[in-house]
PDB file of C-alpha atoms in Angstrom:
ATOM      1  CA  MET A   1      61.652 -26.341 268.910  1.00 39.00           C
ATOM      2  CA  SER A   2      62.786 -22.992 267.496  1.00 39.00           C
ATOM      3  CA  PRO A   3      60.802 -19.906 268.439  1.00 40.00           C
ATOM      4  CA  PRO A   4      58.478 -18.494 265.774  1.00 43.00           C
ATOM      5  CA  GLN A   5      59.797 -15.666 263.631  1.00 42.00           C
ATOM      6  CA  THR A   6      58.473 -12.231 264.366  1.00 39.00           C
ATOM      7  CA  VAL A   7      57.236 -10.085 261.505  1.00 38.00           C
ATOM      8  CA  GLN A   8      60.280  -7.837 261.811  1.00 44.00           C
ATOM      9  CA  ASN A   9      62.676 -10.798 261.496  1.00 46.00           C
ATOM     10  CA  ASP A  10      60.856 -12.402 258.573  1.00 46.00           C
ATOM     11  CA  PRO A  11      63.124 -12.141 255.476  1.00 49.00           C
ATOM     12  CA  ARG A  12      60.081 -11.695 253.264  1.00 48.00           C
ATOM     13  CA  TYR A  13      58.992  -8.733 255.357  1.00 47.00           C
ATOM     14  CA  GLY A  14      62.472  -7.211 255.053  1.00 64.00           C
ATOM     15  CA  GLN A  15      62.518  -7.614 251.277  1.00 71.00           C
ATOM     16  CA  THR A  16      59.023  -6.171 250.868  1.00 76.00           C
ATOM     17  CA  GLY A  17      60.021  -3.210 252.988  1.00 79.00           C
ATOM     18  CA  ALA A  18      63.160  -2.721 250.904  1.00 77.00           C
ATOM     19  CA  VAL A  19      61.136  -2.716 247.683  1.00 79.00           C
ATOM     20  CA  LEU A  20      58.765  -0.136 249.132  1.00 83.00           C
ATOM     21  CA  MET A  21      61.702   2.004 250.277  1.00 83.00           C
ATOM     22  CA  LEU A  22      63.301   1.920 246.837  1.00 79.00           C
ATOM     23  CA  ILE A  23      60.033   2.794 245.103  1.00 82.00           C
ATOM     24  CA  GLY A  24      59.561   5.539 247.679  1.00 84.00           C
ATOM     25  CA  GLY A  25      63.037   6.893 246.920  1.00 82.00           C
ATOM     26  CA  ILE A  26      62.411   6.943 243.165  1.00 82.00           C
ATOM     27  CA  SER A  27      58.986   8.553 243.682  1.00 85.00           C
ATOM     28  CA  SER A  28      60.442  11.155 246.030  1.00 87.00           C
ATOM     29  CA  PHE A  29      63.017  12.087 243.394  1.00 85.00           C
ATOM     30  CA  GLN A  30      60.344  12.496 240.726  1.00 84.00           C
ATOM     31  CA  ILE A  31      58.168  14.636 243.025  1.00 88.00           C
ATOM     32  CA  GLY A  32      61.184  16.783 243.818  1.00 89.00           C
ATOM     33  CA  ALA A  33      61.952  17.192 240.094  1.00 87.00           C
ATOM     34  CA  ALA A  34      58.364  18.233 239.400  1.00 88.00           C
ATOM     35  CA  LEU A  35      58.476  20.741 242.276  1.00 89.00           C
ATOM     36  CA  ALA A  36      61.814  22.093 241.057  1.00 90.00           C
ATOM     37  CA  LYS A  37      60.434  22.670 237.566  1.00 89.00           C
ATOM     38  CA  GLY A  38      57.750  24.908 239.078  1.00 89.00           C
ATOM     39  CA  LEU A  39      60.489  27.033 240.687  1.00 92.00           C
ATOM     40  CA  PHE A  40      62.389  27.675 237.447  1.00 92.00           C
ATOM     41  CA  PRO A  41      60.641  31.058 236.878  1.00 92.00           C
ATOM     42  CA  VAL A  42      62.100  32.312 240.188  1.00 94.00           C
ATOM     43  CA  PHE A  43      65.588  30.772 240.291  1.00 94.00           C
ATOM     44  CA  GLY A  44      66.115  29.536 236.745  1.00 93.00           C
ATOM     45  CA  PRO A  45      67.299  25.970 236.156  1.00 92.00           C
ATOM     46  CA  GLU A  46      70.907  26.883 236.941  1.00 92.00           C
ATOM     47  CA  GLY A  47      70.072  28.568 240.241  1.00 94.00           C
ATOM     48  CA  MET A  48      67.685  25.787 241.168  1.00 94.00           C
ATOM     49  CA  VAL A  49      70.287  23.057 240.642  1.00 93.00           C
ATOM     50  CA  GLY A  50      72.816  25.100 242.635  1.00 94.00           C
ATOM     51  CA  LEU A  51      70.381  25.462 245.536  1.00 93.00           C
ATOM     52  CA  ARG A  52      69.326  21.823 245.422  1.00 92.00           C
ATOM     53  CA  VAL A  53      72.849  20.418 245.428  1.00 92.00           C
ATOM     54  CA  GLY A  54      74.172  22.971 247.904  1.00 93.00           C
ATOM     55  CA  LEU A  55      71.329  22.503 250.393  1.00 92.00           C
ATOM     56  CA  ALA A  56      71.401  18.700 250.022  1.00 90.00           C
ATOM     57  CA  ALA A  57      75.154  18.678 250.633  1.00 91.00           C
ATOM     58  CA  THR A  58      74.676  20.796 253.760  1.00 91.00           C
ATOM     59  CA  ILE A  59      71.984  18.452 255.076  1.00 88.00           C
ATOM     60  CA  LEU A  60      74.020  15.298 254.487  1.00 86.00           C
ATOM     61  CA  MET A  61      77.247  16.811 255.850  1.00 87.00           C
ATOM     62  CA  MET A  62      75.378  17.788 259.024  1.00 86.00           C
ATOM     63  CA  ILE A  63      74.041  14.238 259.463  1.00 83.00           C
ATOM     64  CA  TRP A  64      77.164  12.313 258.404  1.00 79.00           C
ATOM     65  CA  ARG A  65      80.251  14.356 259.191  1.00 78.00           C
ATOM     66  CA  PRO A  66      83.379  13.045 257.469  1.00 77.00           C
ATOM     67  CA  THR A  67      86.476  12.999 259.630  1.00 77.00           C
ATOM     68  CA  ARG A  68      89.669  14.772 258.671  1.00 74.00           C
ATOM     69  CA  ALA A  69      91.453  11.417 258.587  1.00 72.00           C
ATOM     70  CA  GLN A  70      89.188  10.320 255.713  1.00 76.00           C
ATOM     71  CA  LEU A  71      90.305  13.219 253.503  1.00 77.00           C
ATOM     72  CA  THR A  72      93.507  11.585 252.303  1.00 80.00           C
ATOM     73  CA  PRO A  73      95.293  12.743 249.121  1.00 83.00           C
ATOM     74  CA  ARG A  74      93.963   9.644 247.340  1.00 81.00           C
ATOM     75  CA  VAL A  75      90.382  10.497 248.332  1.00 83.00           C
ATOM     76  CA  LEU A  76      90.744  14.138 247.327  1.00 85.00           C
ATOM     77  CA  LYS A  77      92.094  13.076 243.917  1.00 87.00           C
ATOM     78  CA  LEU A  78      89.038  10.871 243.369  1.00 86.00           C
ATOM     79  CA  LEU A  79      86.578  13.462 244.648  1.00 89.00           C
ATOM     80  CA  ILE A  80      87.284  15.946 241.851  1.00 91.00           C
ATOM     81  CA  PRO A  81      85.972  13.824 238.934  1.00 91.00           C
ATOM     82  CA  TYR A  82      83.302  12.291 241.186  1.00 89.00           C
ATOM     83  CA  GLY A  83      81.922  15.649 242.297  1.00 91.00           C
ATOM     84  CA  ALA A  84      82.246  17.060 238.771  1.00 93.00           C
ATOM     85  CA  SER A  85      80.140  14.190 237.398  1.00 91.00           C
ATOM     86  CA  VAL A  86      77.445  14.871 240.010  1.00 89.00           C
ATOM     87  CA  ALA A  87      77.438  18.572 239.066  1.00 93.00           C
ATOM     88  CA  ILE A  88      77.246  17.825 235.318  1.00 92.00           C
ATOM     89  CA  MET A  89      74.503  15.243 235.793  1.00 91.00           C
ATOM     90  CA  ASN A  90      72.296  17.565 237.847  1.00 91.00           C
ATOM     91  CA  PHE A  91      73.004  20.721 235.830  1.00 94.00           C
ATOM     92  CA  CYS A  92      72.214  19.142 232.448  1.00 95.00           C
ATOM     93  CA  PHE A  93      69.143  17.365 233.836  1.00 92.00           C
ATOM     94  CA  TYR A  94      67.604  20.637 235.006  1.00 93.00           C
ATOM     95  CA  VAL A  95      68.491  22.412 231.753  1.00 93.00           C
ATOM     96  CA  ALA A  96      66.721  19.612 229.871  1.00 93.00           C
ATOM     97  CA  LEU A  97      63.677  19.925 232.119  1.00 91.00           C
ATOM     98  CA  THR A  98      63.111  23.484 230.900  1.00 92.00           C
ATOM     99  CA  ARG A  99      62.719  22.207 227.323  1.00 91.00           C
ATOM    100  CA  LEU A 100      61.379  18.652 227.561  1.00 90.00           C
ATOM    101  CA  PRO A 101      58.716  16.779 229.549  1.00 89.00           C
ATOM    102  CA  LEU A 102      59.952  15.082 232.721  1.00 88.00           C
ATOM    103  CA  GLY A 103      59.324  11.560 231.425  1.00 87.00           C
ATOM    104  CA  MET A 104      61.265  12.119 228.221  1.00 88.00           C
ATOM    105  CA  THR A 105      64.132  13.772 230.101  1.00 90.00           C
ATOM    106  CA  VAL A 106      64.430  10.819 232.494  1.00 89.00           C
ATOM    107  CA  ALA A 107      64.249   8.312 229.635  1.00 89.00           C
ATOM    108  CA  LEU A 108      66.969  10.062 227.611  1.00 90.00           C
ATOM    109  CA  GLU A 109      69.182  10.483 230.681  1.00 89.00           C
ATOM    110  CA  PHE A 110      68.738   6.790 231.458  1.00 86.00           C
ATOM    111  CA  MET A 111      70.422   5.985 228.122  1.00 86.00           C
ATOM    112  CA  GLY A 112      73.778   6.677 229.811  1.00 85.00           C
ATOM    113  CA  PRO A 113      73.811   3.900 232.422  1.00 82.00           C
ATOM    114  CA  LEU A 114      71.869   1.564 230.106  1.00 82.00           C
ATOM    115  CA  SER A 115      74.491   1.982 227.374  1.00 82.00           C
ATOM    116  CA  LEU A 116      77.202   1.309 229.942  1.00 79.00           C
ATOM    117  CA  ALA A 117      75.414  -1.870 231.061  1.00 75.00           C
ATOM    118  CA  LEU A 118      75.135  -3.083 227.452  1.00 77.00           C
ATOM    119  CA  SER A 119      78.668  -2.106 226.439  1.00 76.00           C
ATOM    120  CA  GLY A 120      80.133  -5.405 227.627  1.00 66.00           C
ATOM    121  CA  SER A 121      77.487  -7.567 225.962  1.00 66.00           C
ATOM    122  CA  ARG A 122      78.785 -10.613 224.102  1.00 70.00           C
ATOM    123  CA  ARG A 123      75.644 -12.703 223.543  1.00 72.00           C
ATOM    124  CA  TRP A 124      73.170 -12.801 220.670  1.00 76.00           C
ATOM    125  CA  LEU A 125      70.330 -12.205 223.127  1.00 75.00           C
ATOM    126  CA  ASP A 126      71.827  -8.859 224.020  1.00 74.00           C
ATOM    127  CA  LEU A 127      71.227  -7.698 220.451  1.00 80.00           C
ATOM    128  CA  LEU A 128      67.531  -7.709 221.323  1.00 83.00           C
ATOM    129  CA  TRP A 129      68.117  -5.181 224.076  1.00 82.00           C
ATOM    130  CA  VAL A 130      70.198  -3.014 221.730  1.00 84.00           C
ATOM    131  CA  VAL A 131      67.393  -3.123 219.145  1.00 86.00           C
ATOM    132  CA  LEU A 132      64.919  -2.092 221.845  1.00 87.00           C
ATOM    133  CA  VAL A 133      67.147   0.818 222.844  1.00 86.00           C
ATOM    134  CA  VAL A 134      67.463   2.006 219.236  1.00 86.00           C
ATOM    135  CA  GLY A 135      63.714   1.593 218.787  1.00 88.00           C
ATOM    136  CA  GLY A 136      63.056   3.531 221.965  1.00 86.00           C
ATOM    137  CA  LEU A 137      65.239   6.397 220.764  1.00 87.00           C
ATOM    138  CA  PHE A 138      63.475   6.377 217.408  1.00 86.00           C
ATOM    139  CA  PHE A 139      60.042   6.663 218.995  1.00 86.00           C
ATOM    140  CA  LEU A 140      61.212   9.304 221.465  1.00 86.00           C
ATOM    141  CA  LEU A 141      63.077  11.539 219.039  1.00 83.00           C
ATOM    142  CA  ARG A 142      61.152  11.319 215.783  1.00 80.00           C
ATOM    143  CA  PRO A 143      59.421  14.586 214.829  1.00 72.00           C
ATOM    144  CA  GLU A 144      55.661  14.763 215.338  1.00 70.00           C
ATOM    145  CA  HIS A 145      53.602  17.333 213.456  1.00 58.00           C
ATOM    146  CA  ALA A 146      50.965  17.586 216.191  1.00 55.00           C
ATOM    147  CA  LEU A 147      53.451  18.394 218.968  1.00 56.00           C
ATOM    148  CA  GLY A 148      56.154  20.107 216.936  1.00 60.00           C
ATOM    149  CA  PRO A 149      59.875  19.288 216.803  1.00 68.00           C
ATOM    150  CA  LEU A 150      61.808  18.491 219.950  1.00 78.00           C
ATOM    151  CA  ASP A 151      64.090  21.138 221.371  1.00 87.00           C
ATOM    152  CA  PRO A 152      67.628  20.035 220.318  1.00 90.00           C
ATOM    153  CA  ILE A 153      69.218  21.757 223.320  1.00 93.00           C
ATOM    154  CA  GLY A 154      66.902  19.858 225.654  1.00 92.00           C
ATOM    155  CA  VAL A 155      67.674  16.536 223.958  1.00 92.00           C
ATOM    156  CA  GLY A 156      71.405  17.236 224.043  1.00 93.00           C
ATOM    157  CA  ALA A 157      71.309  18.284 227.704  1.00 94.00           C
ATOM    158  CA  ALA A 158      69.384  15.121 228.693  1.00 93.00           C
ATOM    159  CA  LEU A 159      71.819  12.885 226.815  1.00 93.00           C
ATOM    160  CA  PHE A 160      74.795  14.754 228.280  1.00 94.00           C
ATOM    161  CA  SER A 161      73.274  14.227 231.731  1.00 92.00           C
ATOM    162  CA  GLY A 162      73.379  10.531 230.927  1.00 90.00           C
ATOM    163  CA  VAL A 163      77.094  10.877 230.102  1.00 91.00           C
ATOM    164  CA  GLY A 164      77.542  12.496 233.517  1.00 90.00           C
ATOM    165  CA  TRP A 165      75.725   9.517 235.057  1.00 86.00           C
ATOM    166  CA  VAL A 166      78.196   7.141 233.351  1.00 87.00           C
ATOM    167  CA  ILE A 167      81.153   9.099 234.722  1.00 88.00           C
ATOM    168  CA  TYR A 168      79.465   9.072 238.133  1.00 85.00           C
ATOM    169  CA  ILE A 169      79.173   5.287 238.054  1.00 81.00           C
ATOM    170  CA  LEU A 170      82.792   4.754 237.002  1.00 85.00           C
ATOM    171  CA  THR A 171      84.251   7.250 239.499  1.00 85.00           C
ATOM    172  CA  GLY A 172      81.785   6.215 242.215  1.00 79.00           C
ATOM    173  CA  THR A 173      82.950   2.608 241.899  1.00 77.00           C
ATOM    174  CA  ARG A 174      86.518   3.704 242.537  1.00 83.00           C
ATOM    175  CA  ILE A 175      85.769   6.033 245.449  1.00 82.00           C
ATOM    176  CA  GLY A 176      83.434   3.409 246.932  1.00 73.00           C
ATOM    177  CA  LYS A 177      86.472   1.196 247.510  1.00 79.00           C
ATOM    178  CA  VAL A 178      88.034   3.687 249.927  1.00 81.00           C
ATOM    179  CA  LEU A 179      84.962   5.330 251.516  1.00 79.00           C
ATOM    180  CA  SER A 180      81.585   4.188 252.765  1.00 78.00           C
ATOM    181  CA  PRO A 181      78.589   5.032 250.510  1.00 74.00           C
ATOM    182  CA  VAL A 182      77.345   7.595 253.039  1.00 77.00           C
ATOM    183  CA  THR A 183      80.670   9.420 253.281  1.00 82.00           C
ATOM    184  CA  ALA A 184      81.276   9.225 249.527  1.00 81.00           C
ATOM    185  CA  THR A 185      77.907  10.739 248.684  1.00 81.00           C
ATOM    186  CA  SER A 186      78.182  13.473 251.320  1.00 85.00           C
ATOM    187  CA  LEU A 187      81.620  14.503 250.086  1.00 88.00           C
ATOM    188  CA  GLY A 188      80.563  14.078 246.446  1.00 87.00           C
ATOM    189  CA  LEU A 189      77.620  16.436 246.853  1.00 89.00           C
ATOM    190  CA  ALA A 190      79.810  18.939 248.705  1.00 91.00           C
ATOM    191  CA  THR A 191      82.350  18.827 245.863  1.00 92.00           C
ATOM    192  CA  ALA A 192      79.554  19.205 243.310  1.00 92.00           C
ATOM    193  CA  ALA A 193      78.242  22.223 245.225  1.00 94.00           C
ATOM    194  CA  PHE A 194      81.707  23.785 244.945  1.00 94.00           C
ATOM    195  CA  PHE A 195      81.612  23.401 241.137  1.00 95.00           C
ATOM    196  CA  LEU A 196      78.120  24.928 241.105  1.00 95.00           C
ATOM    197  CA  LEU A 197      79.049  27.974 243.224  1.00 95.00           C
ATOM    198  CA  PRO A 198      78.756  30.396 240.267  1.00 95.00           C
ATOM    199  CA  TRP A 199      75.025  29.592 240.170  1.00 95.00           C
ATOM    200  CA  LEU A 200      74.506  28.813 243.857  1.00 94.00           C
ATOM    201  CA  ILE A 201      75.775  32.160 245.197  1.00 95.00           C
ATOM    202  CA  PRO A 202      73.447  34.388 243.087  1.00 94.00           C
ATOM    203  CA  ALA A 203      70.488  32.136 243.953  1.00 94.00           C
ATOM    204  CA  LEU A 204      70.929  32.545 247.721  1.00 94.00           C
ATOM    205  CA  PRO A 205      69.794  36.216 247.911  1.00 94.00           C
ATOM    206  CA  VAL A 206      66.816  35.333 245.711  1.00 94.00           C
ATOM    207  CA  ALA A 207      65.886  32.537 248.133  1.00 93.00           C
ATOM    208  CA  VAL A 208      66.115  34.954 251.071  1.00 92.00           C
ATOM    209  CA  SER A 209      64.010  37.636 249.338  1.00 93.00           C
ATOM    210  CA  HIS A 210      61.442  35.000 248.309  1.00 93.00           C
ATOM    211  CA  PRO A 211      61.079  32.974 251.526  1.00 92.00           C
ATOM    212  CA  GLU A 212      58.211  30.779 250.291  1.00 93.00           C
ATOM    213  CA  GLU A 213      60.147  29.749 247.187  1.00 92.00           C
ATOM    214  CA  GLY A 214      63.269  29.355 249.340  1.00 92.00           C
ATOM    215  CA  VAL A 215      61.457  26.868 251.584  1.00 93.00           C
ATOM    216  CA  LEU A 216      60.246  25.008 248.493  1.00 93.00           C
ATOM    217  CA  ALA A 217      63.835  24.874 247.217  1.00 93.00           C
ATOM    218  CA  LEU A 218      64.816  23.288 250.530  1.00 92.00           C
ATOM    219  CA  CYS A 219      62.002  20.761 250.033  1.00 92.00           C
ATOM    220  CA  VAL A 220      63.417  19.976 246.592  1.00 91.00           C
ATOM    221  CA  ALA A 221      66.831  19.291 248.125  1.00 90.00           C
ATOM    222  CA  ILE A 222      65.243  16.985 250.687  1.00 89.00           C
ATOM    223  CA  LEU A 223      62.921  15.208 248.258  1.00 89.00           C
ATOM    224  CA  SER A 224      65.372  14.868 245.371  1.00 86.00           C
ATOM    225  CA  SER A 225      68.572  14.087 247.249  1.00 79.00           C
ATOM    226  CA  ALA A 226      68.395  13.478 251.000  1.00 76.00           C
ATOM    227  CA  VAL A 227      65.286  11.259 251.181  1.00 82.00           C
ATOM    228  CA  PRO A 228      65.992   9.174 248.039  1.00 81.00           C
ATOM    229  CA  TYR A 229      69.564   8.548 249.095  1.00 73.00           C
ATOM    230  CA  ILE A 230      68.645   7.415 252.599  1.00 74.00           C
ATOM    231  CA  LEU A 231      65.836   5.153 251.333  1.00 79.00           C
ATOM    232  CA  ASP A 232      67.946   3.706 248.524  1.00 71.00           C
ATOM    233  CA  MET A 233      70.830   3.046 250.855  1.00 66.00           C
ATOM    234  CA  LEU A 234      68.564   1.174 253.282  1.00 72.00           C
ATOM    235  CA  ALA A 235      66.947  -0.764 250.432  1.00 73.00           C
ATOM    236  CA  MET A 236      70.259  -1.865 248.921  1.00 66.00           C
ATOM    237  CA  ARG A 237      71.171  -3.577 252.179  1.00 68.00           C
ATOM    238  CA  ARG A 238      68.237  -5.981 251.769  1.00 73.00           C
ATOM    239  CA  LEU A 239      67.687  -6.346 248.014  1.00 70.00           C
ATOM    240  CA  LYS A 240      69.549  -8.661 245.696  1.00 69.00           C
ATOM    241  CA  PRO A 241      71.343  -6.971 242.776  1.00 62.00           C
ATOM    242  CA  ARG A 242      68.845  -8.453 240.267  1.00 64.00           C
ATOM    243  CA  ASP A 243      65.856  -7.071 242.199  1.00 67.00           C
ATOM    244  CA  LEU A 244      67.545  -3.689 242.535  1.00 67.00           C
ATOM    245  CA  GLY A 245      68.319  -3.553 238.821  1.00 67.00           C
ATOM    246  CA  ILE A 246      64.768  -4.409 237.811  1.00 70.00           C
ATOM    247  CA  LEU A 247      63.282  -1.719 240.054  1.00 72.00           C
ATOM    248  CA  LEU A 248      65.762   0.913 238.832  1.00 73.00           C
ATOM    249  CA  SER A 249      64.787  -0.033 235.278  1.00 77.00           C
ATOM    250  CA  MET A 250      61.307   1.292 235.988  1.00 79.00           C
ATOM    251  CA  GLU A 251      62.569   4.823 236.639  1.00 81.00           C
ATOM    252  CA  PRO A 252      61.906   6.189 233.105  1.00 85.00           C
ATOM    253  CA  MET A 253      58.323   4.953 233.251  1.00 85.00           C
ATOM    254  CA  LEU A 254      57.827   6.435 236.720  1.00 83.00           C
ATOM    255  CA  GLY A 255      59.238   9.707 235.432  1.00 85.00           C
ATOM    256  CA  ALA A 256      56.700   9.758 232.597  1.00 86.00           C
ATOM    257  CA  VAL A 257      53.851   8.973 235.000  1.00 86.00           C
ATOM    258  CA  SER A 258      55.045  11.671 237.437  1.00 84.00           C
ATOM    259  CA  GLY A 259      55.168  14.216 234.644  1.00 85.00           C
ATOM    260  CA  LEU A 260      51.632  13.316 233.663  1.00 85.00           C
ATOM    261  CA  LEU A 261      50.176  13.397 237.185  1.00 86.00           C
ATOM    262  CA  LEU A 262      52.161  16.265 238.717  1.00 84.00           C
ATOM    263  CA  LEU A 263      52.923  18.537 235.766  1.00 85.00           C
ATOM    264  CA  HIS A 264      50.121  17.532 233.378  1.00 85.00           C
ATOM    265  CA  GLU A 265      52.740  16.781 230.715  1.00 85.00           C
ATOM    266  CA  THR A 266      51.309  14.464 228.098  1.00 83.00           C
ATOM    267  CA  LEU A 267      53.341  12.232 225.817  1.00 84.00           C
ATOM    268  CA  SER A 268      52.145  10.911 222.503  1.00 84.00           C
ATOM    269  CA  VAL A 269      51.474   7.189 222.064  1.00 88.00           C
ATOM    270  CA  SER A 270      54.701   6.735 220.117  1.00 88.00           C
ATOM    271  CA  ARG A 271      56.762   8.418 222.855  1.00 88.00           C
ATOM    272  CA  TRP A 272      55.118   6.254 225.514  1.00 89.00           C
ATOM    273  CA  ILE A 273      56.222   3.307 223.369  1.00 91.00           C
ATOM    274  CA  GLY A 274      59.735   4.753 223.323  1.00 89.00           C
ATOM    275  CA  VAL A 275      59.828   4.974 227.115  1.00 89.00           C
ATOM    276  CA  GLY A 276      58.494   1.414 227.320  1.00 90.00           C
ATOM    277  CA  CYS A 277      61.205   0.116 224.972  1.00 89.00           C
ATOM    278  CA  ILE A 278      63.947   1.596 227.158  1.00 89.00           C
ATOM    279  CA  VAL A 279      62.356   0.102 230.290  1.00 87.00           C
ATOM    280  CA  LEU A 280      62.094  -3.328 228.634  1.00 88.00           C
ATOM    281  CA  ALA A 281      65.685  -3.171 227.404  1.00 85.00           C
ATOM    282  CA  SER A 282      66.964  -2.320 230.871  1.00 81.00           C
ATOM    283  CA  ALA A 283      64.862  -4.915 232.666  1.00 82.00           C
ATOM    284  CA  GLY A 284      65.668  -7.566 230.060  1.00 81.00           C
ATOM    285  CA  ASN A 285      69.386  -6.904 230.375  1.00 76.00           C
ATOM    286  CA  VAL A 286      69.187  -7.287 234.146  1.00 73.00           C
ATOM    287  CA  LEU A 287      67.059 -10.456 234.029  1.00 76.00           C
ATOM    288  CA  THR A 288      69.235 -12.244 231.477  1.00 76.00           C
ATOM    289  CA  SER A 289      72.647 -11.138 232.749  1.00 68.00           C
ATOM    290  CA  ARG A 290      74.843 -14.019 233.866  1.00 60.00           C
ATOM    291  CA  THR A 291      76.613 -11.928 236.465  1.00 53.00           C
ATOM    292  CA  THR A 292      73.677  -9.842 237.508  1.00 48.00           C
ATOM    293  CA  THR A 293      74.623  -6.438 238.799  1.00 48.00           C
ATOM    294  CA  PRO A 294      72.527  -3.346 239.131  1.00 50.00           C
ATOM    295  CA  ILE A 295      72.972  -0.545 236.648  1.00 51.00           C
ATOM    296  CA  GLU A 296      74.769   1.385 239.349  1.00 51.00           C
ATOM    297  CA  THR A 297      76.426   0.446 242.578  1.00 47.00           C
ATOM    298  CA  GLN A 298      74.731   3.224 244.521  1.00 53.00           C
ATOM    299  CA  PRO A 299      71.945   5.683 243.754  1.00 55.00           C
ATOM    300  CA  PRO A 300      72.941   8.890 242.049  1.00 59.00           C
ATOM    301  CA  PRO A 301      72.717  11.989 244.215  1.00 58.00           C
ATOM    302  CA  GLY A 302      71.275  13.620 241.166  1.00 59.00           C
TER     303      GLY A 302
END
């Protein structure tokens, strides 16, 4: 007679814990984004993204130190576009946050990986997801007299952040074949911090002269990069790709809810419908995919 399973060894317990970790990682990112938006008056969006990426890279490099043997010419060649994509993704996301609500920014940014996931579609059913995406964009971007027109720079920055996310996925897939996810993300953030030095360096004296805001900037780096990455990495070891994809599909909706609860940013009914259309398109694509893969192979450090 086999011994009874303990709670810790129960597969159902492991999967439930993984789901909670992934939701916790997404929530931590949204809280960090909301906190960062409150620091824009002190550091500006450019300085804030420089501090966040730079501090997060420092934290991860202190925890997971890459060895010199891992920095081969092949790895260094891959790190340049990988780190650049991380820098673009974060920089444009924060620029968009100054002009758009958090939920709308996350939804528009999410168009990047969602478009990549749908680009290889060959079935009639996939047309439904494309229609939902187009409908979501229509509801999100159409002018509303009560709220005024959307800021075109904010919309462009959010969409360009999504382009950076696509480049991140494509380059991350390549670098993930030669490095572990931990090492790749640590080096990727460090490379991104190098690209963001023109904004990071001027923000450092401001952080020193404003210690309370400097500590909050460190919290943003932890909440938006270090904690989500660790939780997502642990969750991916236990979740199936389909489960992971479905949960990641909820990120635009969680962004809208976070904006409402933490920043008191309200969306109109039509824009809530737009966010919902994008969530449904992403979840539907994952659920009906024959070769189910998550939208990304590892969580973005953005």
